[in-house]
PDB file of C-alpha atoms in Angstrom:
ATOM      1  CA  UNK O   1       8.640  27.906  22.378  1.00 42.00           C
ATOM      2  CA  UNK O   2      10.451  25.652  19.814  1.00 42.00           C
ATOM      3  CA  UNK O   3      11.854  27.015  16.972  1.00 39.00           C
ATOM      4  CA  UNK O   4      10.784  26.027  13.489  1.00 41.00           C
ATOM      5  CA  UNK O   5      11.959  22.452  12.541  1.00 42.00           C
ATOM      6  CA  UNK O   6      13.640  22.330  16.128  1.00 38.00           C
ATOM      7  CA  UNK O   7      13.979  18.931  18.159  1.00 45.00           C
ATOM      8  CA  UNK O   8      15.234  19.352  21.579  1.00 42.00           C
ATOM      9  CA  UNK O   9      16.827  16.327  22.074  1.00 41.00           C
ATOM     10  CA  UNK O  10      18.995  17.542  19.089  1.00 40.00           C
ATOM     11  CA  UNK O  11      20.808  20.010  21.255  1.00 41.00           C
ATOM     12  CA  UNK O  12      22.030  18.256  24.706  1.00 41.00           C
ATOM     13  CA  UNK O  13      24.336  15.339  24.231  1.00 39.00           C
ATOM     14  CA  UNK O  14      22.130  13.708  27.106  1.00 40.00           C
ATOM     15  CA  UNK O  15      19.447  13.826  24.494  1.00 40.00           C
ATOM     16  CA  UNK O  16      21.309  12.627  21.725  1.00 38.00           C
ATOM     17  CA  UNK O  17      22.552   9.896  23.847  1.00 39.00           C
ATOM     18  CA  UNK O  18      19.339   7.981  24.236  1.00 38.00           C
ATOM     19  CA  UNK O  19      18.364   8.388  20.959  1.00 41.00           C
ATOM     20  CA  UNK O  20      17.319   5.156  19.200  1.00 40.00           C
ATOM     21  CA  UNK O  21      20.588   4.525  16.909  1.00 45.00           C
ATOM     22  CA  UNK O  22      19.177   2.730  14.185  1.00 43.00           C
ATOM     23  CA  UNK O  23      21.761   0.616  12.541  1.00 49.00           C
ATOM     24  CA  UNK O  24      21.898   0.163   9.135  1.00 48.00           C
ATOM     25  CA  UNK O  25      20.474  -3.496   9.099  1.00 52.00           C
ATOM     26  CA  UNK O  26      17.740  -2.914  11.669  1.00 60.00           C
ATOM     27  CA  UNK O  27      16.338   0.013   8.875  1.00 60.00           C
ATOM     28  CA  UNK O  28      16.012  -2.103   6.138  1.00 65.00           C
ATOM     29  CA  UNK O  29      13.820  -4.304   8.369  1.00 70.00           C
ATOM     30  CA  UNK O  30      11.575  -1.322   9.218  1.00 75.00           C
ATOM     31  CA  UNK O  31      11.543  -0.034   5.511  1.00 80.00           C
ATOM     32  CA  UNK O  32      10.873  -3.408   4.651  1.00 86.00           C
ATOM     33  CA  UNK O  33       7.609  -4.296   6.906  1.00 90.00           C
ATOM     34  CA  UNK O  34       5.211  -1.772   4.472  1.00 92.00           C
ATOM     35  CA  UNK O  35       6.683  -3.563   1.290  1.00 93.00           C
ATOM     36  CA  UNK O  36       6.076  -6.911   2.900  1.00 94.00           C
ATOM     37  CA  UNK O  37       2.429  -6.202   3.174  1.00 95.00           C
ATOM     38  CA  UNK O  38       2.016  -4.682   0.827  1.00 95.00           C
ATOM     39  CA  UNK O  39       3.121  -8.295  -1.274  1.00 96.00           C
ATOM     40  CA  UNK O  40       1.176 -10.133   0.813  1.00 96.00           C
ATOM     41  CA  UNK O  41      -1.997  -8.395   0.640  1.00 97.00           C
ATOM     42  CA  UNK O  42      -1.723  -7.870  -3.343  1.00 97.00           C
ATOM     43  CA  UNK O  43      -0.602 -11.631  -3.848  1.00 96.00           C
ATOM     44  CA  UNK O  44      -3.343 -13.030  -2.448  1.00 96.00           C
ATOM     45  CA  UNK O  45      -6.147 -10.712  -3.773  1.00 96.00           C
ATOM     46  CA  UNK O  46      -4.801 -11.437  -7.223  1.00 97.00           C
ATOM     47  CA  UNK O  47      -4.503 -15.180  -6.665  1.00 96.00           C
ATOM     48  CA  UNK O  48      -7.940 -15.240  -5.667  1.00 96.00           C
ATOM     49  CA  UNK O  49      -8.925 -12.995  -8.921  1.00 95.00           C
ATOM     50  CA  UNK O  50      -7.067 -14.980 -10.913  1.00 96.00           C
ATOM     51  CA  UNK O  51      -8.156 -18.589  -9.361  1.00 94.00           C
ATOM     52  CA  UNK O  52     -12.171 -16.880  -9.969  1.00 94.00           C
ATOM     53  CA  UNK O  53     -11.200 -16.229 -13.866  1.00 94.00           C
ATOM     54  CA  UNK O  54      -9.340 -19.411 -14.519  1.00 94.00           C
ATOM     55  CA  UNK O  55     -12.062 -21.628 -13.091  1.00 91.00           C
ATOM     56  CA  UNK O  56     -14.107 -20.656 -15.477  1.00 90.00           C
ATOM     57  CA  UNK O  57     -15.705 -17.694 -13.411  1.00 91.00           C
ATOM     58  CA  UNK O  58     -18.295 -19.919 -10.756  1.00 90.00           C
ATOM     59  CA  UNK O  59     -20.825 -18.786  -8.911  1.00 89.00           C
ATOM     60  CA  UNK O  60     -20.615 -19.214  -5.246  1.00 87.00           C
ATOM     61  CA  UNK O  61     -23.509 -20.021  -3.227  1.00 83.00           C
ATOM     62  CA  UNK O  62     -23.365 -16.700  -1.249  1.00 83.00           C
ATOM     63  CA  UNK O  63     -22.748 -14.587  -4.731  1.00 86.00           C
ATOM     64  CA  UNK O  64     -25.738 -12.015  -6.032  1.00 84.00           C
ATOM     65  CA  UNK O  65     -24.629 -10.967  -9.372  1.00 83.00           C
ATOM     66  CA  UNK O  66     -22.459 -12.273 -12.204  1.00 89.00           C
ATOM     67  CA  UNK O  67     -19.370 -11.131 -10.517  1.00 92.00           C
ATOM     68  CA  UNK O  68     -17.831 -12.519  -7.439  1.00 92.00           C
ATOM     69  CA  UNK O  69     -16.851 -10.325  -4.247  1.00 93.00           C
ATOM     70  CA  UNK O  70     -13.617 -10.750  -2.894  1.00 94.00           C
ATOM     71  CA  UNK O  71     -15.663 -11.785  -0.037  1.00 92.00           C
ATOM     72  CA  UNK O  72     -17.666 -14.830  -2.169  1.00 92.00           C
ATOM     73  CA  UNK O  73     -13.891 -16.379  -3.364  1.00 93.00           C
ATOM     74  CA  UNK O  74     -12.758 -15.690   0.456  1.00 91.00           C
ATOM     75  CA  UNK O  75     -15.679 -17.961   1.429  1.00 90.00           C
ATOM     76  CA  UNK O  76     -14.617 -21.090  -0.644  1.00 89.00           C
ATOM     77  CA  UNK O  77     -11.988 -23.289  -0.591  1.00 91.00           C
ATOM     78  CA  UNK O  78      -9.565 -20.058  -0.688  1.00 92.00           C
ATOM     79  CA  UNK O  79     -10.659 -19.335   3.000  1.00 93.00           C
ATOM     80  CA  UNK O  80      -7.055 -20.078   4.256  1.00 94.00           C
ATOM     81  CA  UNK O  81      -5.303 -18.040   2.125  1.00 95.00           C
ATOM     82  CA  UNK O  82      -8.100 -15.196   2.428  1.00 95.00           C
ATOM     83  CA  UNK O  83      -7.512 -15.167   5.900  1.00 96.00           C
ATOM     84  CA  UNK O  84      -3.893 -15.173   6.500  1.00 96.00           C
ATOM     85  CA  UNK O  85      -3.910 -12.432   3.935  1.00 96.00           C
ATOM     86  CA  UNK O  86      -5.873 -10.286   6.134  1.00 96.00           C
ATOM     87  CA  UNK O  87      -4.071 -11.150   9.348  1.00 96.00           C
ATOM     88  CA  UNK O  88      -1.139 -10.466   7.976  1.00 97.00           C
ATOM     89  CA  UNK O  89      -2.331  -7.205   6.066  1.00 96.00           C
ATOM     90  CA  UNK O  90      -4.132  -6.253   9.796  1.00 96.00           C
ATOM     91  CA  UNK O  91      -1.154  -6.352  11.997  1.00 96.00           C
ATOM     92  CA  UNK O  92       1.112  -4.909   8.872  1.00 95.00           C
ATOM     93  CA  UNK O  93      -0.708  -2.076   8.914  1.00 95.00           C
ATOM     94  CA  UNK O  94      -1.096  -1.434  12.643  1.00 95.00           C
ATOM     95  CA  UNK O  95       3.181  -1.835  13.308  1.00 94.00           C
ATOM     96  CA  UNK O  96       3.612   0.491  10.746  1.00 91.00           C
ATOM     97  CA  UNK O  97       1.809   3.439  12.086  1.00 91.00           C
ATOM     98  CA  UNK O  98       3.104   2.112  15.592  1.00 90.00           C
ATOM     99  CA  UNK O  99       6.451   2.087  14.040  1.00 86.00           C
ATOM    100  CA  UNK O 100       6.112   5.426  12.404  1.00 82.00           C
ATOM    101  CA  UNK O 101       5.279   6.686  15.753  1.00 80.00           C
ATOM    102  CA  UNK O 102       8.272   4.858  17.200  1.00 78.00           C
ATOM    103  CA  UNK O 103      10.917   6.757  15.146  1.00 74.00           C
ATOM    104  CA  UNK O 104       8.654   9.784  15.088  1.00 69.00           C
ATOM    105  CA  UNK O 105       8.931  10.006  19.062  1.00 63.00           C
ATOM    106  CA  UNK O 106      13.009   8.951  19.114  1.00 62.00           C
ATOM    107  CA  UNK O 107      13.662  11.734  16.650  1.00 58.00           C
ATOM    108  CA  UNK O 108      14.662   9.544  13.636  1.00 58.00           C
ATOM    109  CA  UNK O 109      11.769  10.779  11.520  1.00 61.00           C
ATOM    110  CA  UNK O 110      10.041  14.720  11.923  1.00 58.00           C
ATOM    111  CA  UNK O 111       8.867  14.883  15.599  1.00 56.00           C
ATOM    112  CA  UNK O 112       5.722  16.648  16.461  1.00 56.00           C
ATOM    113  CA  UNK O 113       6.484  18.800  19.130  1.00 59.00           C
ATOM    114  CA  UNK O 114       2.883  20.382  20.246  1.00 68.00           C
ATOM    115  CA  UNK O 115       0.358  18.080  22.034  1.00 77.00           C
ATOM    116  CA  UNK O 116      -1.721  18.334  19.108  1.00 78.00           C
ATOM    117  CA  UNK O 117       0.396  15.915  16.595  1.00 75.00           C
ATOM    118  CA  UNK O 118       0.568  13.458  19.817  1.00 80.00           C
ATOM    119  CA  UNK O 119      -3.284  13.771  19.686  1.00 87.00           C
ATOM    120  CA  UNK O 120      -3.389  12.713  15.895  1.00 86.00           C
ATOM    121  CA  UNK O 121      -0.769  10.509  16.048  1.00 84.00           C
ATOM    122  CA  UNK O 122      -2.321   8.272  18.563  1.00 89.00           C
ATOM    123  CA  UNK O 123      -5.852   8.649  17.210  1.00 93.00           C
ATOM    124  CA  UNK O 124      -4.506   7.376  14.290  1.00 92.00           C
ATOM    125  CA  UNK O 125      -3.019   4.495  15.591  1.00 94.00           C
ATOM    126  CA  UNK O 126      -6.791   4.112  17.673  1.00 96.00           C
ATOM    127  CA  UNK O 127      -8.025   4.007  13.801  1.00 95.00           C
ATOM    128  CA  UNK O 128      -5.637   1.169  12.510  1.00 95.00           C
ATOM    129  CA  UNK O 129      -6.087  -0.833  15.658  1.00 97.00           C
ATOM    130  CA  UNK O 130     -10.283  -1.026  14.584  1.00 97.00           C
ATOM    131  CA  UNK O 131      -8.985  -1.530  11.091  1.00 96.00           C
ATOM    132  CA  UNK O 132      -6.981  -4.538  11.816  1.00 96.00           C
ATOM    133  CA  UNK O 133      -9.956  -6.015  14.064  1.00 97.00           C
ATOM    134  CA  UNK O 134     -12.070  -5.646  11.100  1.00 96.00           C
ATOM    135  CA  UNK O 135     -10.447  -6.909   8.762  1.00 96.00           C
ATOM    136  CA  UNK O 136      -9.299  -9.987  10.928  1.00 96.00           C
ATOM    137  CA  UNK O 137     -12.680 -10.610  12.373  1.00 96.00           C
ATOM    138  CA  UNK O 138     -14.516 -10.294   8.151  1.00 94.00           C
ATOM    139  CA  UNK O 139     -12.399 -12.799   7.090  1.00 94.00           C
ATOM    140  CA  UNK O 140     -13.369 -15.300   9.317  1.00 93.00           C
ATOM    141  CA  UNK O 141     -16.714 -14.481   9.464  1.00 94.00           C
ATOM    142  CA  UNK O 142     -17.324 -15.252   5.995  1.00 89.00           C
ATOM    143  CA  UNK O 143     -20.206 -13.642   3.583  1.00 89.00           C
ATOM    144  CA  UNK O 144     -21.353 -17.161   2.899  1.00 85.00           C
ATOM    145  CA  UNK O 145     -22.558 -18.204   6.460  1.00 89.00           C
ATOM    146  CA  UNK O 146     -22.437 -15.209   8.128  1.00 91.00           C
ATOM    147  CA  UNK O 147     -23.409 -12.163   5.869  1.00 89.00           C
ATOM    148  CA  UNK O 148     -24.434  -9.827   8.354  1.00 91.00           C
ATOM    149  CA  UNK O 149     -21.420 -10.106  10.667  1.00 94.00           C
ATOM    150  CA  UNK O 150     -19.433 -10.119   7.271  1.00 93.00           C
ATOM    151  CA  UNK O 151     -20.706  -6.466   6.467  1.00 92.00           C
ATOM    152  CA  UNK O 152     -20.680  -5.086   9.815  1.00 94.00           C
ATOM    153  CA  UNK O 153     -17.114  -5.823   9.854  1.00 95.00           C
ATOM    154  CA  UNK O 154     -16.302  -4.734   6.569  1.00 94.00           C
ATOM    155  CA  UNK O 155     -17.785  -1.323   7.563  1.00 94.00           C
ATOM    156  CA  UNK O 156     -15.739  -1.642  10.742  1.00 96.00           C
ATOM    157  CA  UNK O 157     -12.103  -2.078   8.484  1.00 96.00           C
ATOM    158  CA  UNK O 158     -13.353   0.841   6.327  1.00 94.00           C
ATOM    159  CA  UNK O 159     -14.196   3.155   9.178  1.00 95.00           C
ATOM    160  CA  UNK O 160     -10.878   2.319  10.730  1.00 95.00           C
ATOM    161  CA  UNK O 161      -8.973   2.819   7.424  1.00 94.00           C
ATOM    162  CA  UNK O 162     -10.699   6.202   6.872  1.00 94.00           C
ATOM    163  CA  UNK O 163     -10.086   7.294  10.063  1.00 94.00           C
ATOM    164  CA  UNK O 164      -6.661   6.543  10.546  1.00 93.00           C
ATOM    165  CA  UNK O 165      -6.063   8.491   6.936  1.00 92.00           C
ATOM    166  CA  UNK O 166      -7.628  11.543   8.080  1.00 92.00           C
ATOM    167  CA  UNK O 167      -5.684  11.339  11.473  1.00 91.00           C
ATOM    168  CA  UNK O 168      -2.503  10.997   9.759  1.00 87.00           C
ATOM    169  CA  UNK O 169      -3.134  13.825   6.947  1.00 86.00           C
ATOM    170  CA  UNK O 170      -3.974  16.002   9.505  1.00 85.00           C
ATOM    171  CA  UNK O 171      -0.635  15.135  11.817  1.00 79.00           C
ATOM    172  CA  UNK O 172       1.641  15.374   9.102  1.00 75.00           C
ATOM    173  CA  UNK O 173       0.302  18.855   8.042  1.00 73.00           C
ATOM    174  CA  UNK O 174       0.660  20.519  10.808  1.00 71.00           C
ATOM    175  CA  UNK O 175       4.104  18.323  11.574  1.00 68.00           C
ATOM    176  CA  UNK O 176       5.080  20.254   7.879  1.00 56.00           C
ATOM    177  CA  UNK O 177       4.367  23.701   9.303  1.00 56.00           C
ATOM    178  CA  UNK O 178       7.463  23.348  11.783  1.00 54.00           C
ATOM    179  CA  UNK O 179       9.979  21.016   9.788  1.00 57.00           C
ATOM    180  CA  UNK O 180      13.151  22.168   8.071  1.00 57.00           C
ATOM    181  CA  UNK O 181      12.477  19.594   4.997  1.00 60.00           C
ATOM    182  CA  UNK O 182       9.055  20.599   4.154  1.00 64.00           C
ATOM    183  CA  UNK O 183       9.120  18.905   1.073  1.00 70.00           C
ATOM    184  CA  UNK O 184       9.142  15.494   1.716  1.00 70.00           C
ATOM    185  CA  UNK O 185       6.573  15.739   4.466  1.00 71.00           C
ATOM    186  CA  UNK O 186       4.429  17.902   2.091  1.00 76.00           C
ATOM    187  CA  UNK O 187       4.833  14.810  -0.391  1.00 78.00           C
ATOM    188  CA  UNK O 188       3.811  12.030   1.872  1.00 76.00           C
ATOM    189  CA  UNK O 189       0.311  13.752   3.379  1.00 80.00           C
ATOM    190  CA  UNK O 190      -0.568  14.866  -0.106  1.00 86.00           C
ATOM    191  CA  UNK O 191      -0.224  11.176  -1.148  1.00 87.00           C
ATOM    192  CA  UNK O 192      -2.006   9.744   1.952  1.00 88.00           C
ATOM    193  CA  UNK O 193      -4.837  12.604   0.966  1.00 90.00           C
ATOM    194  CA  UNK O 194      -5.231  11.492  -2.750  1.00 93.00           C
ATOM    195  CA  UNK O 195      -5.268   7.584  -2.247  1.00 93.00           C
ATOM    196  CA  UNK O 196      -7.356   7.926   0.947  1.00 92.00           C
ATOM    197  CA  UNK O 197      -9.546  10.278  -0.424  1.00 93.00           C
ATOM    198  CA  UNK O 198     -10.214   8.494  -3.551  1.00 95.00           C
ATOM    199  CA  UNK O 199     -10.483   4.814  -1.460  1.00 93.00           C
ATOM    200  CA  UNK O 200     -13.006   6.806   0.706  1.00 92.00           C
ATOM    201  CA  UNK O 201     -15.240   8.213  -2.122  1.00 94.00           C
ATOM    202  CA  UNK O 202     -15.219   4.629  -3.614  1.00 94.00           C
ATOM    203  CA  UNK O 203     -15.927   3.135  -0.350  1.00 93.00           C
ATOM    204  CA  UNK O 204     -19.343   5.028  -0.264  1.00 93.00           C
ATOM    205  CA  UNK O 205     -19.991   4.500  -3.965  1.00 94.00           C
ATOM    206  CA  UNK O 206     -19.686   0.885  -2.825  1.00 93.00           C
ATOM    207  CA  UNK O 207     -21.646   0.993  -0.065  1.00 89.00           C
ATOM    208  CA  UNK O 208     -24.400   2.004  -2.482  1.00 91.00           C
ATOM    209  CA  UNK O 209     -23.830  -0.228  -5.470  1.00 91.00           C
ATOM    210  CA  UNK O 210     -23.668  -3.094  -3.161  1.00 87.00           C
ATOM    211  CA  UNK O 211     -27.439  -3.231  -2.824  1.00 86.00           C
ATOM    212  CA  UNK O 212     -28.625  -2.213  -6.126  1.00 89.00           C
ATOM    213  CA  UNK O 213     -25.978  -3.062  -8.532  1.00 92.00           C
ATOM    214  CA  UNK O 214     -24.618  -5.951  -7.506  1.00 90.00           C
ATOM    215  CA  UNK O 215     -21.732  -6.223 -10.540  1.00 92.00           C
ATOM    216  CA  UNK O 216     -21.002  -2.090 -10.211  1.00 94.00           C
ATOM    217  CA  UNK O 217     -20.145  -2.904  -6.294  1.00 92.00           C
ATOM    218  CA  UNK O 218     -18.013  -6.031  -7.097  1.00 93.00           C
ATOM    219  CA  UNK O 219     -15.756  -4.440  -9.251  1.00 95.00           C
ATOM    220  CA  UNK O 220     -15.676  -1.399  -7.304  1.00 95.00           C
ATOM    221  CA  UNK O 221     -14.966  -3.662  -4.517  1.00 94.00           C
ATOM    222  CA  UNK O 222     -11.776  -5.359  -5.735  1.00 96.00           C
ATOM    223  CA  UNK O 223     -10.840  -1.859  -6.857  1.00 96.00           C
ATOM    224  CA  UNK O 224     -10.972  -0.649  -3.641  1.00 95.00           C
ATOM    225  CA  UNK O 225      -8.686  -3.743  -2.229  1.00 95.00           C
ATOM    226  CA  UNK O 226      -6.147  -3.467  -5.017  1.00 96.00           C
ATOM    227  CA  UNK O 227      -6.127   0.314  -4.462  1.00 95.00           C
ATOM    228  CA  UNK O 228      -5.542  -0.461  -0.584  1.00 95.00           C
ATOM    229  CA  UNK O 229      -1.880  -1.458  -1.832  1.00 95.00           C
ATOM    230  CA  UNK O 230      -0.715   2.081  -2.855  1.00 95.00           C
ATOM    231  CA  UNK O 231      -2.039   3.287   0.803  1.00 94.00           C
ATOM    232  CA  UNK O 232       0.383   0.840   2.272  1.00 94.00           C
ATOM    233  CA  UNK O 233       3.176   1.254  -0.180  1.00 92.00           C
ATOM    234  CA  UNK O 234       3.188   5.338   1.670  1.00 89.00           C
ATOM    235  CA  UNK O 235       4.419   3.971   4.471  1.00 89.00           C
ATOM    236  CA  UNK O 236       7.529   2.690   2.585  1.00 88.00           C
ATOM    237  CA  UNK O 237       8.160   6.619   1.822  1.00 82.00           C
ATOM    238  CA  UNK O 238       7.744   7.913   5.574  1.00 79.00           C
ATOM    239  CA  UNK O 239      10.052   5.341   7.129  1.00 79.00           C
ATOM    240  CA  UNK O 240      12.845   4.995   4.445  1.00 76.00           C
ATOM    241  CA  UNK O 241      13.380   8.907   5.750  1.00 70.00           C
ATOM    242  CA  UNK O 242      14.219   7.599   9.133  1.00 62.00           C
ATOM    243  CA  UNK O 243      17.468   5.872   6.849  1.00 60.00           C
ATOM    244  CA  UNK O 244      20.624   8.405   8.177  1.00 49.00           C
ATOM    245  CA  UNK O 245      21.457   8.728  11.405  1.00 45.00           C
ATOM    246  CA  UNK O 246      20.780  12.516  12.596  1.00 43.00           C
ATOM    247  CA  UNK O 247      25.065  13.191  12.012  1.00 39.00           C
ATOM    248  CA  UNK O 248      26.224  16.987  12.865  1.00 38.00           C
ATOM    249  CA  UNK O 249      25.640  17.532   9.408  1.00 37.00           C
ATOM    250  CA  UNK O 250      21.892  16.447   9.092  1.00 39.00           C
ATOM    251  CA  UNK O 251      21.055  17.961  12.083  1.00 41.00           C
ATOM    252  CA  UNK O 252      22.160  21.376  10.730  1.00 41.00           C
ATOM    253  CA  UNK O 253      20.209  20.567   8.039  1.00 39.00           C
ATOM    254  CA  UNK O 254      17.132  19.409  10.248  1.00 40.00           C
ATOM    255  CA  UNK O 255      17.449  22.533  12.626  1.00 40.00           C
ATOM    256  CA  UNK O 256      17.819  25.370  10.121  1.00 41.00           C
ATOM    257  CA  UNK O 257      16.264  28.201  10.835  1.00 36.00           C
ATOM    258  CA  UNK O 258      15.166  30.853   8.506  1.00 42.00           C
ATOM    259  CA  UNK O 259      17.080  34.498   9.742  1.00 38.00           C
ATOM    260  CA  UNK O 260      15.059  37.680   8.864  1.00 41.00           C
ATOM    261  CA  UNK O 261      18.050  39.115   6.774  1.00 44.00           C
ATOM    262  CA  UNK O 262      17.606  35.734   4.536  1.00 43.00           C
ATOM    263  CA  UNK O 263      20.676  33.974   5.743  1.00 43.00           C
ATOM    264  CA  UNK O 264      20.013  30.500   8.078  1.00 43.00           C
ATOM    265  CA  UNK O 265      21.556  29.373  11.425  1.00 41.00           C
ATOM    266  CA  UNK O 266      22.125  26.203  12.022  1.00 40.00           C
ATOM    267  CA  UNK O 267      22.871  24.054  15.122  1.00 37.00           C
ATOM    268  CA  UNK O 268      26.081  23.821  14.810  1.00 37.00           C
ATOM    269  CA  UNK O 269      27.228  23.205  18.598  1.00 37.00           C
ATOM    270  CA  UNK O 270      24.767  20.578  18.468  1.00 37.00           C
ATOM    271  CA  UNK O 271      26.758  16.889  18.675  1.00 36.00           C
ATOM    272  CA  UNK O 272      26.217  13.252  17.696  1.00 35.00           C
TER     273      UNK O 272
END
C-alpha cells in the first residue's frame, strides 16, 4: 500500500524518466487555456448584455417578459458571436479537465493512486463531455425557432456542468486525504464546492422562475452565465500547480511522510 502523498513513479529513475517534462513555455500554454475561456465566454456574454442595454433594451420575438434571456439576444443578429462563444467555452472546458487529468496521470499535479479517483476523474470528464454537447448544440438551436430543443439542451449543459462539479469535488477530496500539500488541494475542491454549489442552487431556482416569473429567471439566468466564469477561472489554480518540475527537492517535499515520533522522512534517494 502507498504511503501518504506517495507517487511511485517518484522513486525509480525508470519512472522519472518518462515523466512528461513540462517545459517552461509549454506551462504557460496549459495555465493559459482556463484564462482564455474564461475571456471568451465573459466577453461575449457582456457584449451581448451590453449590445441589449444600448439598443435601447428590444424585445425579441421569442422574449416573454421585459427582460431578455441570454438565449433571446443569442437568437438575433448576435447568433455568430453567441455561438462561437459557446464552442469555444464547450471544448475550453472539456481540455481542461482532460488536461487536468493529463498532468494528474504523468505526476505533474497530485496523482490519485486508488481506482476510486480514476473512477471520478473520468466520470468527470463523462460530465464535461455532455456539457460541451449542450452547450454547442443550445446555441445553435436557438430559443427563437426552436424553443423546445433550446431547453432540452440547456438542461443537458447544466446536468453536465453539475455533474462534472460533483465528480471533481469528490476526486479531489479524497486525492487531499493522501497528498503531502493538503492545503492547496483543500483550497481548490472547497472553491469548486462553493461556486458549483451556489450555480447549482440557482440553476433550480431558474428552472422554476423560468415559467412563472419570467424577469426573476432572466436575471437569474445571466447570473448564472456570468457566475460560470469563476468555475472556469478554478481551473487556472489546479494547473498553475503543475508549474515546477518535480526536482529532488520538491519531491521531498511531495513524498513527506509524517513519522510517529513527529519528525518526517523524505525521499531523499529518490532522483530527477
Amino acid at each position: 500500500m502507498p504511503a501518504q502523498g506517495y507517487h511511485p513513479s517518484l522513486n525509480n529513475s525508470a519512472g522519472a524518466r518518462a515523466m512528461f517534462h513540462l517545459r517552461e513555455r509549454n506551462y504557460r500554454y496549459f495555465v493559459a487555456l482556463p484564462i482564455f475561456v474564461s475571456f471568451i465566454w465573459f466577453s461575449s456574454l457582456l457584449a451581448m448584455l451590453l449590445t441589449w442595454i444600448i439598443s435601447g433594451r428590444p424585445r425579441y420575438v421569442s422574449q416573454e417578459g421585459s427582460i431578455a434571456y441570454i438565449s433571446d439576444v443569442g437568437a438575433s443578429f448576435l447568433k455568430p458571436l453567441f455561438v462561437v462563444a459557446c464552442c469555444i467555452t464547450g471544448v475550453g472546458f472539456l481540455l481542461s479537465l482532460v488536461l487536468e487529468r493529463l498532468l494528474r496521470h504523468r505526476g505533474r499535479l497530485a496523482p490519485g493512486m486508488r481506482k476510486r479517483e480514476h473512477v471520478l476523474g473520468t466520470l468527470a470528464i463523462i460530465g464535461a463531455f455532455i456539457a460541451m454537447w449542450g452547450l454547442i448544440l443550445l446555441s445553435g438551436f436557438d430559443t427563437g425557432r426552436y424553443p423546445s430543443l433550446h431547453r432540452v439542451f440547456l438542461l443537458v449543459f447544466m446536468v453536465g456542468v453539475a455533474l462534472s462539479a460533483i465528480f471533481t469535488v469528490l476526486e479531489f477530496r479524497w486525492i487531499a486525504h493522501d497528498y503531502a500539500d493538503v492545503k492547496k488541494l483543500r483550497r481548490a475542491y472547497i472553491a469548486k464546492a462553493v461556486i458549483a454549489g451556489t450555480l447549482v442552487l440557482l440553476g433550480i431556482v431558474f428552472g422554476i422562475t423560468l415559467f412563472y416569473v419570467p424577469n426573476v429567471g432572466a436575471v437569474i439566468e445571466w447570473t448564472i452565465a456570468f457566475g460560470f466564469t469563476f468555475y472556469l477561472l478554478t481551473f487556472y489554480y489546479d494547473l498553475r500547480m503543475a508549474k515546477y518540475r518535480p526536482t529532488r527537492e520538491s519531491k521531498e517535499m511531495m513524498v513527506e511522510i509524517p513519522r510517529g515520533d513527529g519528525s518526517s522522512d523524505g525521499a531523499e534517494g529518490s532522483q530527477a
